[in-house]
Structures are given as C-alpha cells and as structure tokens.
Amino acid sequence: MNPKVLAIEPSMIRAIAAKKQAGAIDLGIGEPALLPQQRFIDAAARWAAEHGVKYTVNAGDVALRELIAAHYAFPGMGAARNVCITTGSQEAVYVAIKTLLDPAVDELLVVAPAFPAYAKMAQLEGIASRAVHMRADDDFRYDVDAIVDAIDPATRMIAIASPANPTGRVLRDADARRLAAALLARPGAPVWILQDEIYRELTYVDDPGSIADYYPYTIVANSLSKSNALTGMRIGWLIAPGEVSDALVKTHAWVTSTASSFGQRVALEIFREPGALQEHAAWYRAQHGSVTAALEESGLRYVPIDGAFYACVRLPRGGDAMAAALELVERRNVVAIPGGTFGASLEGWLRISWVAPADDVAEGLRRIAAL
Amino acid sequence: MNPKVLAIEPSMIRAIAAKKQAGAIDLGIGEPALLPQQRFIDAAARWAAEHGVKYTVNAGDVALRELIAAHYAFPGMGAARNVCITTGSQEAVYVAIKTLLDPAVDELLVVAPAFPAYAKMAQLEGIASRAVHMRADDDFRYDVDAIVDAIDPATRMIAIASPANPTGRVLRDADARRLAAALLARPGAPVWILQDEIYRELTYVDDPGSIADYYPYTIVANSLSKSNALTGMRIGWLIAPGEVSDALVKTHAWVTSTASSFGQRVALEIFREPGALQEHAAWYRAQHGSVTAALEESGLRYVPIDGAFYACVRLPRGGDAMAAALELVERRNVVAIPGGTFGASLEGWLRISWVAPADDVAEGLRRIAAL
C-alpha cells in the first residue's frame, strides 16, 4: 500500500461527531441547516428529462464557466478558460495543491488556525507543509507581516481561507492589498496564493478583501456548499490564470474526469439568477446577531465573528480541549470540536458552529461555560 | 509546478473529438445516446425537497452501500463497509491505484489494449506501469497465461476491464477461475486485481466472469454511467475487502470528501428497483445484432463484440490509424478513435462506438471500408 495513505490519521472532527447521542445539541456540524432553493433542483431535473445527464468537457460546462468568471471578474481571470468546475471545493483545493507544487522541492505554507484539509492533502502528496500561526492575543486577526515573514525559499504556495474556518476571521480589503504588494515586491519566483472563499457569501463586516483582486498569482477555490446549502451537490470551482488553469484541468481530468453535470446545471440556474447566491445570507446575518449576544451572555472569551458560521471559544478554566470535547459529547450532550484540530495555536479552545437554532446554540454555550 | 502533471500528454480521444464537424457521424463518443430513467431523477428531486442535499459520510450513504454490496454479493465483500461511493468510476480507479500502490517499489500491470486512464493515473502518481498485450491474431481474447507470465516481482496490481473498452472482449467465467487459481498458487505477497466492470450490464455472451467471485484480493470498480446512461451523474463505487476498503475511503475523503448525495439518492432508487440496472440492456442487445451485421457487410476485419458498445476494426489497407482518423474526421465526416490510444497492440486499428443510430453506424463503417 501507499505509505502516505497509511500515515494519515483519521479525522478528529468525525471521531467526535461519531460519539453524538440522541437529542444532543450539535455545535460540531460544518454544513448549513437551511434547505437549498428547490426551484434550481427542479429546473435541473426538467433539463435532465430533455437532455439526459451527459458528460461535460473536463473543465465543466462552458456557459457555467463563463457566468462564474464574469460574476467574480477577478483581473486577468474573467473568461471561461479561467474556471474549472470540481467535485466540491475539496477536489478544487486538492487539485490546486497537487498541480502547483512539486513534492521534491516546494513547500505549502498554511495560514493557521486552518481547516486541516490543506496540510493533510499536502501530506498525502508528499509535499512539505508548515503553518504560520495567527495570534490568540490578537484574536487570530490576519497578520500580513507575520504571513510574509514566514515565507522561506521553498515556499511556493500560501493557503489562506477568508472567511476562515475555524476562526470566522475575514481578510480585510486593506490587508489583501498589503499582502499583494508585499508578495509582488519579493524577488525571485512568485509565491502562489490559494485563496479558499467557500464562506465568501457569509460576511458580517463592511470591507472583506480578495487577494485575487490585487495579486495575479492567485488561485481561488469556492463552491455552492455553504452559500446555497448544497454541501451534498459537490459543485465547486477553481479560478486561475490561463496556463495554470489548463494544468489544473489536466489533473482534474484524471482524478474525477468531470464534475456532476446535474450539479453543474443547478449551478447554472443559480448563477443566472441575480441574488441567488446571497439568498441565505439574511438568515446568517440575523443568526450572527443572536449568537454574538449569546456569546456575550455566556461570559466565555470568544473570537469576533467576521464571517462564516463558526465561533472559537476559550475553555473557561483552561485545560485540554480534547478532554473537554469528550466530556461535552459524552456527558453534557453537546458536540463541539477541539481547537487543536485546526492547529497548535487553537489548543485550549473549542470551535462551535451555529447553524442550529439560536436557543440551542445559547444553551450549548451555557454548558460550555459551566465546564 | 508538479513535473508529473506537466509530463502528461493531452487526451488523443478529445483531440480527435474536437475536430468533429456539424453533421458528422460520431463513432468516437464513449457514452450512451439513450436518456436516463427520469423517474429516478424525479424521485431524488422530491427527496431533496424534503431532506435537502447534505453531506453523506465519506464512504457514502450506508443504505446505498448495503444495497450495492448485497446486489453483487462478492465473497467476503457483502457488507456496507466493503463499498465506497465515488465520483464516477474515474475517481474509483484513481483512488484504488493511489491507495494500493507504493510509488517507490510497486508496479501496475495493465491488460491491454486498455482505456488509457490506468496508465495515465499511474504516471500522475509516479507509479511504474507496464502493459501486457492481448494478441491481435487471437482477436484480443483474454489470455490468462500471458497475464500470469507477465507478472514480475514488482507487480502489485493488475488492471483488467471486462467487458473491455476498446476491444469489447469479455473475460469468461472459466478464465476468471483459472486466473484466480494461478494467482493464488503464486508464492509471496498477493497481487491485487483491479477489475473495472463499468460495462458489466452490457454483455452478449452467456458466461461472463468476475475475478472477485474467486479471488479475495480483488477490488471492483463500477458506476451507473453506462448501464443507466448517467455518465454526467458521476456516481461510481469501489468494492473491496474490509481493511483495504477503509484505506480507500481515507484517500477518497481527502480527494473529494464525498460523492454527490443527490446522485447517491438516484443510485439508491435504482438499486431498490429490481431490473433497473438492466433496463437499457435490451436496446444494446438489439443494436449489437444490427452492428454485427453491418460489420460483416463492411468487409472490414473486426473483433467479435462480447460486451460494451465498441468495436475495433482493422484499417482496410493498413497504414497509420492516427492519419486515418484525421482523414475521417476532417474529410469524410466520421469520428473514430485511432487504436494506438489504447496501446501498441492496437496500432493499425480504429475503435468505433455504436451508440449512434444503426444506419449511421453502418454508413460510418462503409466510409472506413472505403479508406
């Protein structure tokens, strides 16, 4: 067998979730509780009745790719050629890491705390990865200087999510500009930015930024999973400069051939209807208000929530977050994820998600505060 | 960039297909022309309206995996744990090759002529691969002795498709037994069989065989793409022994996370209805009769069609099949794929598919015969 596969440890998130009991308050779940917009699924079913469900070209349906490229309109990445449709943002990130990095010489730098997938995928590919930790005493705000200082000669890609899972922090527009300027000022081969925007539609600040707007060596990963409650539809995409995009499509073609054409039709209907990507955002904004109030009331230390649907809370009496998460799931009927899952800088914290009803979230926070 | 990605050459099949002109007879296409069974898509859309389209566990919906395991009932692989649902059989094969083989020491042996994906995926992973060629003078029949003789100490997996793309040959039950017995009699570590059964429902012989029925070190890949005209739904699966299955799921989890849950629901509806996998088979049997008659009438030398929806025909006056395919697509309005795409043993042949109307297939064959 492949020793790189054998070496990968099982997911801690799933191990905790597997212990969930009936009636538990689930603050572990990483997907929307809302139902998707059924009209788009029904439209795709009608389309299938007429056209069947055939292969698209490897990169995905051209009309969909044109709509996506035009919608985001990142400089130099506004054409269908710049978009590759993938099996969710998971395959998008996997293909980007596998294509852009040479395991023999390149390193991936992960801005942490971070979703564990970036480092695990690098490990699976035999690519070195290293974390640059945002600081707890700075509320895990994106620190552009720390990121740039962490680049070393082997660094060829920086993975950064905004809004971030788990911290909920959002890279501000001014920071995106500063990061782009600092990277452009560096001598030598450019460092790629892999910008994960899967929570892009869910922000609660006025000035979110996209590095792709300012830095030409950016690859953007996104999907319909969170914005449109379509986690199970498995439709994501990569947006990248032309020649890079061609290489990404080549890898994608051998890994999965094409993304679901049924799912691509759902996506086409969504991108054709102005506002459809934002339809769920009002619910999240209201929930964000309730959850922030509940966090204040809990007395717990928490990280300000700029975006996404997570909050990081400090264990009230310190100690080991894994033990606390086990105590919560086994004896207090609350699922929460230990912070260490997302990097050493989040040891002693729990990540909660807040897609459950607001009263349940508040009760879950009270139980955490009583630990 | 990853030099293994850069080194992979573009697909010859897609290069020929891209030259197709309006009104051309398309004998290049590798997907059914039939429409899928709409009732299953509509049922999945109704299910989505009630339940949303959420993640399943990484390996796929347990109820679907139970149905699949029970349907095929391969010895030792009859439980949900033995099944992993993938993004089509492409991801199934990719995950199997990536998980089971160690690039440092293992070799993949491909029974050729073969679909190019096996060797290309191995190349992408840095895994050595080698072909064992079935013989044109034996009509590319599966030659068990040749396969076993080709195993060398590094060989850890044999990829074999039955029915085969491109030859349409089917491994007979007696040959599956003989191959299993020969492999079991070998000393040392077992050699894995990766058995691609994507055309399993489309056979025109009485005694097709599955190695998985006789050999415990078999991994089976399959999908709904060909049997149910659902190429674009991207639902495939792997069936494997328990511990191997766990490792396959681990790789799958990091590559794509899960297969489409909408597609999995379509699959569940299909596996719940006895006969639904076989509903299109009658059309293929009738078409097989017409096409075989047209092949006889064409005067071309052809390989007997045991299964799938392809035929291999010898160039009537010899010469280079790539040049012939270009002549056909550019000047005679017929798309056909040069045999060399599938291995050196098919140089001088063309692969045609016969999902087009029978009259079109016959006319295409006349144009090939007139080359």
PDB file of C-alpha atoms in Angstrom, chain B residues 44-275:
ATOM      1  CA  ALA B  44     -34.273  12.226  -5.979  1.00  0.00           C
ATOM      2  CA  ALA B  45     -35.553  15.774  -6.566  1.00  0.00           C
ATOM      3  CA  ARG B  46     -38.594  15.036  -4.330  1.00  0.00           C
ATOM      4  CA  TRP B  47     -36.273  13.602  -1.685  1.00  0.00           C
ATOM      5  CA  ALA B  48     -34.116  16.760  -1.848  1.00  0.00           C
ATOM      6  CA  ALA B  49     -37.186  18.951  -1.311  1.00  0.00           C
ATOM      7  CA  GLU B  50     -37.796  17.189   1.988  1.00  0.00           C
ATOM      8  CA  HIS B  51     -34.281  16.426   3.210  1.00  0.00           C
ATOM      9  CA  GLY B  52     -32.003  18.923   1.495  1.00  0.00           C
ATOM     10  CA  VAL B  53     -28.793  17.865  -0.217  1.00  0.00           C
ATOM     11  CA  LYS B  54     -26.414  17.284   2.677  1.00  0.00           C
ATOM     12  CA  TYR B  55     -23.083  15.525   3.053  1.00  0.00           C
ATOM     13  CA  THR B  56     -23.169  11.783   3.467  1.00  0.00           C
ATOM     14  CA  VAL B  57     -20.386  10.106   5.422  1.00  0.00           C
ATOM     15  CA  ASN B  58     -17.193   9.949   3.345  1.00  0.00           C
ATOM     16  CA  ALA B  59     -17.757   6.377   2.153  1.00  0.00           C
ATOM     17  CA  GLY B  60     -21.297   7.212   1.049  1.00  0.00           C
ATOM     18  CA  ASP B  61     -24.858   6.612   2.192  1.00  0.00           C
ATOM     19  CA  VAL B  62     -24.972   3.420   4.276  1.00  0.00           C
ATOM     20  CA  ALA B  63     -28.288   2.211   2.810  1.00  0.00           C
ATOM     21  CA  LEU B  64     -26.921   2.563  -0.728  1.00  0.00           C
ATOM     22  CA  ARG B  65     -23.687   0.785   0.195  1.00  0.00           C
ATOM     23  CA  GLU B  66     -25.652  -2.082   1.753  1.00  0.00           C
ATOM     24  CA  LEU B  67     -27.750  -2.458  -1.396  1.00  0.00           C
ATOM     25  CA  ILE B  68     -24.703  -2.431  -3.662  1.00  0.00           C
ATOM     26  CA  ALA B  69     -22.770  -4.923  -1.518  1.00  0.00           C
ATOM     27  CA  ALA B  70     -25.781  -7.269  -1.389  1.00  0.00           C
ATOM     28  CA  HIS B  71     -26.529  -6.916  -5.111  1.00  0.00           C
ATOM     29  CA  TYR B  72     -23.113  -8.128  -6.266  1.00  0.00           C
ATOM     30  CA  ALA B  73     -22.583 -10.396  -3.236  1.00  0.00           C
ATOM     31  CA  PHE B  74     -18.900 -10.991  -3.963  1.00  0.00           C
ATOM     32  CA  PRO B  75     -17.450 -13.441  -1.412  1.00  0.00           C
ATOM     33  CA  GLY B  76     -16.161 -11.616   1.658  1.00  0.00           C
ATOM     34  CA  MET B  77     -17.350  -8.252   0.320  1.00  0.00           C
ATOM     35  CA  GLY B  78     -21.067  -8.337   1.073  1.00  0.00           C
ATOM     36  CA  ALA B  79     -21.375  -5.582   3.702  1.00  0.00           C
ATOM     37  CA  ALA B  80     -21.714  -1.799   3.534  1.00  0.00           C
ATOM     38  CA  ARG B  81     -18.156  -1.473   4.839  1.00  0.00           C
ATOM     39  CA  ASN B  82     -16.893  -3.080   1.624  1.00  0.00           C
ATOM     40  CA  VAL B  83     -18.288  -0.297  -0.579  1.00  0.00           C
ATOM     41  CA  CYS B  84     -17.048   3.251  -1.142  1.00  0.00           C
ATOM     42  CA  ILE B  85     -19.147   5.544  -3.355  1.00  0.00           C
ATOM     43  CA  THR B  86     -17.021   7.726  -5.649  1.00  0.00           C
ATOM     44  CA  THR B  87     -17.251  10.492  -8.240  1.00  0.00           C
ATOM     45  CA  GLY B  88     -17.796   8.099 -11.117  1.00  0.00           C
ATOM     46  CA  SER B  89     -15.595   5.107 -11.827  1.00  0.00           C
ATOM     47  CA  GLN B  90     -12.813   7.549 -12.756  1.00  0.00           C
ATOM     48  CA  GLU B  91     -12.311   8.546  -9.107  1.00  0.00           C
ATOM     49  CA  ALA B  92     -12.856   4.891  -8.123  1.00  0.00           C
ATOM     50  CA  VAL B  93      -9.933   3.736 -10.268  1.00  0.00           C
ATOM     51  CA  TYR B  94      -7.800   6.732  -9.253  1.00  0.00           C
ATOM     52  CA  VAL B  95      -8.332   6.065  -5.545  1.00  0.00           C
ATOM     53  CA  ALA B  96      -7.620   2.339  -5.952  1.00  0.00           C
ATOM     54  CA  ILE B  97      -4.328   2.915  -7.789  1.00  0.00           C
ATOM     55  CA  LYS B  98      -3.224   5.702  -5.442  1.00  0.00           C
ATOM     56  CA  THR B  99      -4.075   3.772  -2.274  1.00  0.00           C
ATOM     57  CA  LEU B 100      -2.858   0.267  -3.077  1.00  0.00           C
ATOM     58  CA  LEU B 101       0.443   1.016  -4.768  1.00  0.00           C
ATOM     59  CA  ASP B 102       3.611   2.443  -3.263  1.00  0.00           C
ATOM     60  CA  PRO B 103       5.285   4.608  -5.934  1.00  0.00           C
ATOM     61  CA  ALA B 104       8.705   3.717  -4.518  1.00  0.00           C
ATOM     62  CA  VAL B 105       8.528  -0.006  -5.208  1.00  0.00           C
ATOM     63  CA  ASP B 106       5.271  -1.181  -6.794  1.00  0.00           C
ATOM     64  CA  GLU B 107       4.258  -1.641 -10.402  1.00  0.00           C
ATOM     65  CA  LEU B 108       0.869  -1.626 -12.097  1.00  0.00           C
ATOM     66  CA  LEU B 109       0.355  -4.188 -14.851  1.00  0.00           C
ATOM     67  CA  VAL B 110      -2.315  -3.164 -17.370  1.00  0.00           C
ATOM     68  CA  VAL B 111      -4.050  -5.772 -19.521  1.00  0.00           C
ATOM     69  CA  ALA B 112      -4.008  -4.113 -22.957  1.00  0.00           C
ATOM     70  CA  PRO B 113      -5.484  -2.873 -25.216  1.00  0.00           C
ATOM     71  CA  ALA B 114      -6.916  -0.744 -22.419  1.00  0.00           C
ATOM     72  CA  PHE B 115      -8.582   2.533 -21.627  1.00  0.00           C
ATOM     73  CA  PRO B 116      -5.634   4.964 -21.238  1.00  0.00           C
ATOM     74  CA  ALA B 117      -6.696   6.149 -17.762  1.00  0.00           C
ATOM     75  CA  TYR B 118      -4.978   3.357 -15.819  1.00  0.00           C
ATOM     76  CA  ALA B 119      -1.506   4.135 -17.148  1.00  0.00           C
ATOM     77  CA  LYS B 120      -2.035   7.913 -17.061  1.00  0.00           C
ATOM     78  CA  MET B 121      -3.157   7.818 -13.436  1.00  0.00           C
ATOM     79  CA  ALA B 122      -0.133   5.718 -12.527  1.00  0.00           C
ATOM     80  CA  GLN B 123       2.072   8.255 -14.319  1.00  0.00           C
ATOM     81  CA  LEU B 124       0.421  11.108 -12.395  1.00  0.00           C
ATOM     82  CA  GLU B 125       1.238   9.300  -9.132  1.00  0.00           C
ATOM     83  CA  GLY B 126       4.789   8.397 -10.119  1.00  0.00           C
ATOM     84  CA  ILE B 127       3.910   4.694 -10.153  1.00  0.00           C
ATOM     85  CA  ALA B 128       5.572   2.455 -12.733  1.00  0.00           C
ATOM     86  CA  SER B 129       3.176   0.774 -15.127  1.00  0.00           C
ATOM     87  CA  ARG B 130       3.610  -1.775 -17.866  1.00  0.00           C
ATOM     88  CA  ALA B 131       1.203  -3.316 -20.372  1.00  0.00           C
ATOM     89  CA  VAL B 132       0.658  -6.979 -21.132  1.00  0.00           C
ATOM     90  CA  HIS B 133      -0.750  -7.130 -24.627  1.00  0.00           C
ATOM     91  CA  MET B 134      -3.510  -9.465 -25.699  1.00  0.00           C
ATOM     92  CA  ARG B 135      -2.835 -10.600 -29.275  1.00  0.00           C
ATOM     93  CA  ALA B 136      -4.485  -9.340 -32.467  1.00  0.00           C
ATOM     94  CA  ASP B 137      -4.081 -12.814 -34.046  1.00  0.00           C
ATOM     95  CA  ASP B 138      -6.161 -14.132 -31.128  1.00  0.00           C
ATOM     96  CA  ASP B 139      -8.784 -11.388 -31.585  1.00  0.00           C
ATOM     97  CA  PHE B 140      -7.588  -9.808 -28.325  1.00  0.00           C
ATOM     98  CA  ARG B 141      -9.211 -12.615 -26.317  1.00  0.00           C
ATOM     99  CA  TYR B 142      -8.182 -12.617 -22.639  1.00  0.00           C
ATOM    100  CA  ASP B 143      -5.127 -14.821 -22.409  1.00  0.00           C
ATOM    101  CA  VAL B 144      -4.782 -15.910 -18.793  1.00  0.00           C
ATOM    102  CA  ASP B 145      -1.359 -17.490 -19.306  1.00  0.00           C
ATOM    103  CA  ALA B 146       0.023 -14.326 -20.881  1.00  0.00           C
ATOM    104  CA  ILE B 147      -1.280 -12.242 -17.978  1.00  0.00           C
ATOM    105  CA  VAL B 148       0.210 -14.508 -15.323  1.00  0.00           C
ATOM    106  CA  ASP B 149       3.517 -14.808 -17.204  1.00  0.00           C
ATOM    107  CA  ALA B 150       3.798 -11.018 -17.332  1.00  0.00           C
ATOM    108  CA  ILE B 151       3.782 -10.626 -13.537  1.00  0.00           C
ATOM    109  CA  ASP B 152       7.203  -9.697 -12.219  1.00  0.00           C
ATOM    110  CA  PRO B 153       8.409  -9.253  -8.615  1.00  0.00           C
ATOM    111  CA  ALA B 154       7.401  -5.569  -8.519  1.00  0.00           C
ATOM    112  CA  THR B 155       3.883  -6.158  -9.842  1.00  0.00           C
ATOM    113  CA  ARG B 156       1.393  -5.423  -7.069  1.00  0.00           C
ATOM    114  CA  MET B 157      -1.759  -4.730  -9.097  1.00  0.00           C
ATOM    115  CA  ILE B 158      -3.245  -5.869 -12.387  1.00  0.00           C
ATOM    116  CA  ALA B 159      -5.840  -3.594 -14.006  1.00  0.00           C
ATOM    117  CA  ILE B 160      -8.286  -5.502 -16.153  1.00  0.00           C
ATOM    118  CA  ALA B 161     -11.582  -4.328 -17.624  1.00  0.00           C
ATOM    119  CA  SER B 162     -14.341  -6.722 -18.625  1.00  0.00           C
ATOM    120  CA  PRO B 163     -16.217  -6.017 -20.803  1.00  0.00           C
ATOM    121  CA  ALA B 164     -13.249  -4.146 -22.208  1.00  0.00           C
ATOM    122  CA  ASN B 165     -13.005  -0.695 -23.686  1.00  0.00           C
ATOM    123  CA  PRO B 166     -11.826  -0.694 -26.517  1.00  0.00           C
ATOM    124  CA  THR B 167     -11.937  -4.340 -27.592  1.00  0.00           C
ATOM    125  CA  GLY B 168     -15.376  -5.316 -26.297  1.00  0.00           C
ATOM    126  CA  ARG B 169     -13.946  -8.640 -25.145  1.00  0.00           C
ATOM    127  CA  VAL B 170     -15.380 -10.253 -22.002  1.00  0.00           C
ATOM    128  CA  LEU B 171     -13.474 -12.376 -19.519  1.00  0.00           C
ATOM    129  CA  ARG B 172     -15.278 -15.727 -19.399  1.00  0.00           C
ATOM    130  CA  ASP B 173     -16.171 -17.414 -16.130  1.00  0.00           C
ATOM    131  CA  ALA B 174     -13.733 -20.274 -16.773  1.00  0.00           C
ATOM    132  CA  ASP B 175     -10.939 -17.763 -17.411  1.00  0.00           C
ATOM    133  CA  ALA B 176     -11.768 -15.844 -14.218  1.00  0.00           C
ATOM    134  CA  ARG B 177     -11.473 -19.137 -12.303  1.00  0.00           C
ATOM    135  CA  ARG B 178      -8.182 -20.022 -13.984  1.00  0.00           C
ATOM    136  CA  LEU B 179      -6.722 -16.562 -13.359  1.00  0.00           C
ATOM    137  CA  ALA B 180      -7.748 -16.702  -9.682  1.00  0.00           C
ATOM    138  CA  ALA B 181      -6.251 -20.163  -9.266  1.00  0.00           C
ATOM    139  CA  ALA B 182      -2.981 -19.132 -10.903  1.00  0.00           C
ATOM    140  CA  LEU B 183      -2.690 -16.027  -8.729  1.00  0.00           C
ATOM    141  CA  LEU B 184      -3.493 -17.961  -5.551  1.00  0.00           C
ATOM    142  CA  ALA B 185      -0.825 -20.525  -6.453  1.00  0.00           C
ATOM    143  CA  ARG B 186       1.900 -17.865  -6.633  1.00  0.00           C
ATOM    144  CA  PRO B 187       4.256 -17.620  -3.651  1.00  0.00           C
ATOM    145  CA  GLY B 188       4.864 -14.301  -1.896  1.00  0.00           C
ATOM    146  CA  ALA B 189       2.721 -11.232  -1.371  1.00  0.00           C
ATOM    147  CA  PRO B 190      -0.570 -11.318  -3.271  1.00  0.00           C
ATOM    148  CA  VAL B 191      -1.057  -9.330  -6.448  1.00  0.00           C
ATOM    149  CA  TRP B 192      -4.175  -7.161  -6.373  1.00  0.00           C
ATOM    150  CA  ILE B 193      -6.668  -7.336  -9.193  1.00  0.00           C
ATOM    151  CA  LEU B 194      -8.377  -4.049 -10.081  1.00  0.00           C
ATOM    152  CA  GLN B 195     -11.385  -5.238 -12.028  1.00  0.00           C
ATOM    153  CA  ASP B 196     -13.166  -2.492 -13.961  1.00  0.00           C
ATOM    154  CA  GLU B 197     -16.745  -3.624 -14.520  1.00  0.00           C
ATOM    155  CA  ILE B 198     -18.213  -0.366 -15.813  1.00  0.00           C
ATOM    156  CA  TYR B 199     -19.734  -2.220 -18.818  1.00  0.00           C
ATOM    157  CA  ARG B 200     -20.897  -5.189 -16.710  1.00  0.00           C
ATOM    158  CA  GLU B 201     -24.591  -4.853 -17.635  1.00  0.00           C
ATOM    159  CA  LEU B 202     -23.817  -4.851 -21.365  1.00  0.00           C
ATOM    160  CA  THR B 203     -22.729  -8.373 -22.351  1.00  0.00           C
ATOM    161  CA  TYR B 204     -23.696 -10.551 -25.312  1.00  0.00           C
ATOM    162  CA  VAL B 205     -22.178 -13.849 -24.181  1.00  0.00           C
ATOM    163  CA  ASP B 206     -23.577 -16.474 -21.836  1.00  0.00           C
ATOM    164  CA  ASP B 207     -20.684 -16.928 -19.459  1.00  0.00           C
ATOM    165  CA  PRO B 208     -19.141 -13.617 -18.312  1.00  0.00           C
ATOM    166  CA  GLY B 209     -16.884 -13.971 -15.268  1.00  0.00           C
ATOM    167  CA  SER B 210     -15.890 -11.829 -12.307  1.00  0.00           C
ATOM    168  CA  ILE B 211     -12.499 -12.463 -10.740  1.00  0.00           C
ATOM    169  CA  ALA B 212     -13.942 -11.141  -7.466  1.00  0.00           C
ATOM    170  CA  ASP B 213     -16.048 -14.301  -7.286  1.00  0.00           C
ATOM    171  CA  TYR B 214     -12.908 -16.435  -6.994  1.00  0.00           C
ATOM    172  CA  TYR B 215     -10.022 -14.286  -5.809  1.00  0.00           C
ATOM    173  CA  PRO B 216     -10.053 -12.487  -2.444  1.00  0.00           C
ATOM    174  CA  TYR B 217      -7.511  -9.841  -3.437  1.00  0.00           C
ATOM    175  CA  THR B 218      -9.818  -8.157  -5.897  1.00  0.00           C
ATOM    176  CA  ILE B 219     -11.081  -4.570  -5.958  1.00  0.00           C
ATOM    177  CA  VAL B 220     -14.045  -3.953  -8.224  1.00  0.00           C
ATOM    178  CA  ALA B 221     -14.783  -0.570  -9.824  1.00  0.00           C
ATOM    179  CA  ASN B 222     -18.162   0.158 -11.365  1.00  0.00           C
ATOM    180  CA  SER B 223     -20.635   3.005 -11.934  1.00  0.00           C
ATOM    181  CA  LEU B 224     -24.068   3.951 -13.215  1.00  0.00           C
ATOM    182  CA  SER B 225     -22.579   5.778 -16.193  1.00  0.00           C
ATOM    183  CA  LYS B 226     -23.043   3.178 -18.918  1.00  0.00           C
ATOM    184  CA  SER B 227     -25.776   0.861 -17.583  1.00  0.00           C
ATOM    185  CA  ASN B 228     -28.147   3.722 -16.792  1.00  0.00           C
ATOM    186  CA  ALA B 229     -26.985   6.455 -19.210  1.00  0.00           C
ATOM    187  CA  LEU B 230     -25.849   8.551 -16.245  1.00  0.00           C
ATOM    188  CA  THR B 231     -22.307   9.498 -17.289  1.00  0.00           C
ATOM    189  CA  GLY B 232     -22.847  13.033 -16.012  1.00  0.00           C
ATOM    190  CA  MET B 233     -24.260  11.989 -12.621  1.00  0.00           C
ATOM    191  CA  ARG B 234     -20.738  10.921 -11.562  1.00  0.00           C
ATOM    192  CA  ILE B 235     -21.721   8.024  -9.314  1.00  0.00           C
ATOM    193  CA  GLY B 236     -19.315   5.119  -9.176  1.00  0.00           C
ATOM    194  CA  TRP B 237     -18.104   2.795  -6.461  1.00  0.00           C
ATOM    195  CA  LEU B 238     -15.335   0.508  -5.288  1.00  0.00           C
ATOM    196  CA  ILE B 239     -15.985  -2.869  -3.689  1.00  0.00           C
ATOM    197  CA  ALA B 240     -13.056  -4.211  -1.667  1.00  0.00           C
ATOM    198  CA  PRO B 241     -12.116  -6.354   1.331  1.00  0.00           C
ATOM    199  CA  GLY B 242     -12.629  -4.651   4.720  1.00  0.00           C
ATOM    200  CA  GLU B 243      -9.257  -3.188   5.722  1.00  0.00           C
ATOM    201  CA  VAL B 244      -8.477  -2.221   2.144  1.00  0.00           C
ATOM    202  CA  SER B 245     -11.852  -0.555   1.904  1.00  0.00           C
ATOM    203  CA  ASP B 246     -11.059   1.553   4.977  1.00  0.00           C
ATOM    204  CA  ALA B 247      -7.834   2.746   3.334  1.00  0.00           C
ATOM    205  CA  LEU B 248      -9.644   3.516   0.074  1.00  0.00           C
ATOM    206  CA  VAL B 249     -12.179   5.631   1.975  1.00  0.00           C
ATOM    207  CA  LYS B 250      -9.349   7.575   3.610  1.00  0.00           C
ATOM    208  CA  THR B 251      -7.865   8.547   0.238  1.00  0.00           C
ATOM    209  CA  HIS B 252     -11.310   9.295  -1.200  1.00  0.00           C
ATOM    210  CA  ALA B 253     -12.109  11.519   1.805  1.00  0.00           C
ATOM    211  CA  TRP B 254      -9.152  13.817   1.135  1.00  0.00           C
ATOM    212  CA  VAL B 255      -9.528  13.874  -2.648  1.00  0.00           C
ATOM    213  CA  THR B 256     -13.259  14.660  -2.966  1.00  0.00           C
ATOM    214  CA  SER B 257     -14.711  14.248   0.567  1.00  0.00           C
ATOM    215  CA  THR B 258     -17.911  12.508  -0.639  1.00  0.00           C
ATOM    216  CA  ALA B 259     -19.749  11.730  -3.844  1.00  0.00           C
ATOM    217  CA  SER B 260     -22.853  13.762  -4.711  1.00  0.00           C
ATOM    218  CA  SER B 261     -25.639  12.881  -2.281  1.00  0.00           C
ATOM    219  CA  PHE B 262     -28.183  13.788  -4.975  1.00  0.00           C
ATOM    220  CA  GLY B 263     -26.523  11.274  -7.272  1.00  0.00           C
ATOM    221  CA  GLN B 264     -26.366   8.754  -4.438  1.00  0.00           C
ATOM    222  CA  ARG B 265     -30.117   9.138  -3.979  1.00  0.00           C
ATOM    223  CA  VAL B 266     -30.635   8.417  -7.693  1.00  0.00           C
ATOM    224  CA  ALA B 267     -28.467   5.320  -7.236  1.00  0.00           C
ATOM    225  CA  LEU B 268     -30.456   4.230  -4.177  1.00  0.00           C
ATOM    226  CA  GLU B 269     -33.692   4.415  -6.181  1.00  0.00           C
ATOM    227  CA  ILE B 270     -32.084   2.357  -8.972  1.00  0.00           C
ATOM    228  CA  PHE B 271     -30.723  -0.354  -6.669  1.00  0.00           C
ATOM    229  CA  ARG B 272     -34.069  -0.573  -4.865  1.00  0.00           C
ATOM    230  CA  GLU B 273     -35.898  -1.448  -8.081  1.00  0.00           C
ATOM    231  CA  PRO B 274     -35.121  -4.959  -9.330  1.00  0.00           C
ATOM    232  CA  GLY B 275     -34.171  -4.866 -13.011  1.00  0.00           C
TER     233      GLY B 275
END
